[in-house]
């Protein structure tokens, strides 16, 4: 099993903010927080419907949402699926930043290492 994934099929949203001189990309995904019956709070991402943060209060729901957003987008990358472009946030939406660090191994292959 190879540990090097073929990233040629991965598509990134157009125009992510880039850290100058760095390989870190930042994507700001809008999310909506709602209070449910019984006091539970839920965070939904319109661009990433599989990411759903739930907590006993607003702060806990937002914390959980950060983890599930990273997990959902990470799963898309592992499966070589495109990342959704963040839609513009409405006046009532919160925004959550997903940061992606890209690195490259530019060493030439050596004999005997399987490359």
Phi, psi and omega in degrees: 000129182277142177266354180261112180279144174279109184267008184294337180271352182283129179246131179260149178303148179292137171070039176291152175290136180244141173283126183301130178071019184224167177252035179254127176254141180239130178238125180260104181264129176288149176216152179244133179254130178230146175269127181260164176303141180090001175093354178289144176247143182232136176247126180240143177249113181298330181275343182225076187297337179284349178267115183223115179262132182231138178207167181285343174214176184300315182297316179294321179297319178293322177296314179296322181298323178299317179292315183289329175296313179299318180294317181294316180289324176297320177297321177297318179295317179300321181273007179058037177263152179292147172278138179288144175289134177294131176279160178297141179281142174278174181296336182263351181281151166269168173234141177236131182268131173252121180253136182234123178262125179253134176229154179232141174259104185260011178288140177291151178293147179250152179298140174085000181259010175087001180266000000 
